[in-house]
Amino acid sequence: MPELPEVETVRTGLAPSMEGHVIACATVNRPDLRWPFPERFAERLTGRRVERLRRRSKYILGDLDNGETLLVHLGMSGRMTVSGDPLGLFVHEHPKTAKHDHVIFDMDNGARITFNDPRRFGAMDLLPTDQIDLHPLLAKLGPEPLGNTFDESYLLEKLQGRNTPIKSALLDQRIIAGLGNIYVCEALFRANISPRRKAGNVSKAKVAALVPIIRKVLQDAIEAGGSSLRDFRQADGELGYFQHSFDVYGREDAPCHTTDCDGVIRRITQAGRSSFYCPQCQR
Ligand SMILES: [Zn+2]
């Protein structure tokens, strides 16, 4: 499941082909993904210039020249592919349309953007740009972890008195938008905080340290994603999935990366999700 850094990588990868360019032809091959497409979806997109491609949480937002915004959510298995990009990032020809290629944008610059989603948990919507923050998927989201309103005093206030584990609090999208399981595990490791600790019991100093750590964990991953765009592995034009090494995530029973720690990474289940942590470093 793509997390914020993966979505940001997809956005970065799409931008050269889409930003400032006109969707010469939008093709929609089925009536729905997770939800039905908006009415006359293909028709409303065709001929529109994409003024700006931005991201909110795990959603890609394409602001169009007619005051509407295209919202894209990759869901669990959604993939974006760019082919025929004139800038030479993805030099191969357009592939034959494959099974599960649900939406195709042919841009005026020759690039083709293909959205493939076998499980169809993805979503696309179209609504007025000035109402995008009111969209049901976006309305209740907390601040962006990389944005200015996410800071020490904000996080302290949100965690204060909370009896849920810190892990669950950080996954709560109303507190921070776009933070998912992988990067919460990694951030808690770097901050030496046990995922089981009650949110309200994390010391002020540790909460203060957590803010820049969360940013750094995400920025490191976004950087790795950026490198992957220039990497030969992306020669098929698929965006957003990249090799990235983790300190704790997926490392059950492996030795802790902290110098002089002889701990072993443990996996526990919290609220149905796996938490990976070092019981020696994280208290
Ligand atoms: Zn350790």
Coordinates of C-alpha atoms in Angstrom, one line a residue, residues 38-149:
P38 CA -18.1 11.3 -11.5
E39 CA -20.6 12.0 -14.2
R40 CA -19.2 12.5 -17.7
F41 CA -15.7 12.1 -16.2
A42 CA -13.7 11.5 -19.4
E43 CA -15.6 14.3 -21.3
R44 CA -14.9 16.8 -18.5
L45 CA -11.2 16.0 -18.4
T46 CA -10.6 16.0 -22.1
G47 CA -9.2 19.3 -23.4
R48 CA -8.4 20.6 -19.9
R49 CA -4.9 21.9 -19.0
V50 CA -3.4 20.6 -15.8
E51 CA -2.2 23.8 -14.1
R52 CA -0.6 22.3 -11.0
L53 CA -0.1 18.8 -9.6
R54 CA 0.0 18.8 -5.8
R55 CA -0.4 16.4 -3.0
R56 CA -2.6 16.3 0.2
S57 CA -1.9 13.4 2.5
K58 CA -2.0 10.3 0.2
Y59 CA -4.1 12.1 -2.5
I60 CA -2.8 13.6 -5.8
L61 CA -4.6 16.7 -6.8
G62 CA -4.5 18.0 -10.3
D63 CA -5.8 21.6 -10.6
L64 CA -7.4 22.1 -14.0
D65 CA -7.7 25.3 -16.0
N66 CA -11.5 25.4 -15.6
G67 CA -11.6 25.7 -11.8
E68 CA -12.0 22.0 -11.2
T69 CA -9.6 19.6 -9.5
L70 CA -8.9 16.0 -10.3
L71 CA -8.4 13.9 -7.1
V72 CA -6.5 10.6 -7.5
H73 CA -6.1 8.0 -4.8
L74 CA -3.9 5.0 -5.6
G75 CA -5.7 2.8 -3.0
M76 CA -4.0 -0.6 -2.2
S77 CA -2.8 -1.6 -5.6
G78 CA -3.1 1.4 -7.9
R79 CA -0.2 2.1 -10.2
M80 CA 0.6 5.0 -12.5
T81 CA 2.7 4.5 -15.6
V82 CA 4.1 7.1 -17.9
S83 CA 5.0 6.1 -21.5
G84 CA 6.1 8.1 -24.5
D85 CA 7.3 11.0 -22.3
P86 CA 8.9 13.6 -24.6
L87 CA 11.3 14.7 -21.9
G88 CA 13.1 11.4 -22.2
L89 CA 12.6 10.2 -18.7
F90 CA 10.6 7.2 -20.0
V91 CA 11.7 6.7 -23.6
H92 CA 9.8 3.5 -24.4
E93 CA 6.7 3.3 -26.7
H94 CA 3.2 3.1 -25.4
P95 CA 2.6 -0.4 -24.3
K96 CA -0.5 -2.3 -25.4
T97 CA -3.5 -1.6 -23.1
A98 CA -3.4 -4.3 -20.4
K99 CA -6.0 -5.8 -18.1
H100 CA -6.9 -3.4 -15.3
D101 CA -5.8 -0.3 -17.2
H102 CA -8.9 1.6 -16.1
V103 CA -8.0 5.2 -16.9
I104 CA -5.7 6.6 -19.6
F105 CA -4.7 10.2 -20.1
D106 CA -3.1 11.0 -23.5
M107 CA -1.4 14.3 -23.0
D108 CA -0.9 16.9 -25.8
N109 CA 2.9 16.4 -25.5
G110 CA 2.7 12.7 -26.4
A111 CA 2.9 11.3 -22.9
R112 CA 0.5 8.7 -21.9
I113 CA -0.5 8.3 -18.2
T114 CA -2.0 4.9 -17.4
F115 CA -3.8 4.1 -14.1
N116 CA -3.8 0.3 -13.5
D117 CA -5.5 -1.1 -10.4
P118 CA -6.4 -4.8 -10.2
R119 CA -8.1 -4.6 -6.8
R120 CA -9.9 -1.3 -7.5
F121 CA -9.5 0.2 -4.1
G122 CA -8.3 3.4 -5.8
A123 CA -10.5 6.4 -6.5
M124 CA -10.8 9.4 -8.8
D125 CA -13.0 12.3 -8.4
L126 CA -13.5 15.7 -9.9
L127 CA -14.8 18.8 -8.0
P128 CA -14.4 22.6 -7.8
T129 CA -10.9 23.5 -6.7
D130 CA -12.2 25.9 -4.0
Q131 CA -14.2 23.0 -2.5
I132 CA -11.5 20.4 -2.5
D133 CA -10.8 20.7 1.2
L134 CA -14.4 19.8 1.9
H135 CA -14.2 16.5 0.0
P136 CA -15.3 13.7 2.3
L137 CA -11.8 12.1 1.9
L138 CA -10.0 15.3 2.9
A139 CA -12.3 17.2 5.2
K140 CA -11.2 15.6 8.5
L141 CA -7.5 15.3 7.8
G142 CA -5.0 16.8 10.2
P143 CA -2.0 18.9 9.1
E144 CA 0.6 17.7 6.7
P145 CA 3.6 16.3 8.5
L146 CA 5.9 18.2 6.2
G147 CA 3.9 21.4 6.5
N148 CA 4.3 24.5 8.8
T149 CA 1.3 23.9 11.1

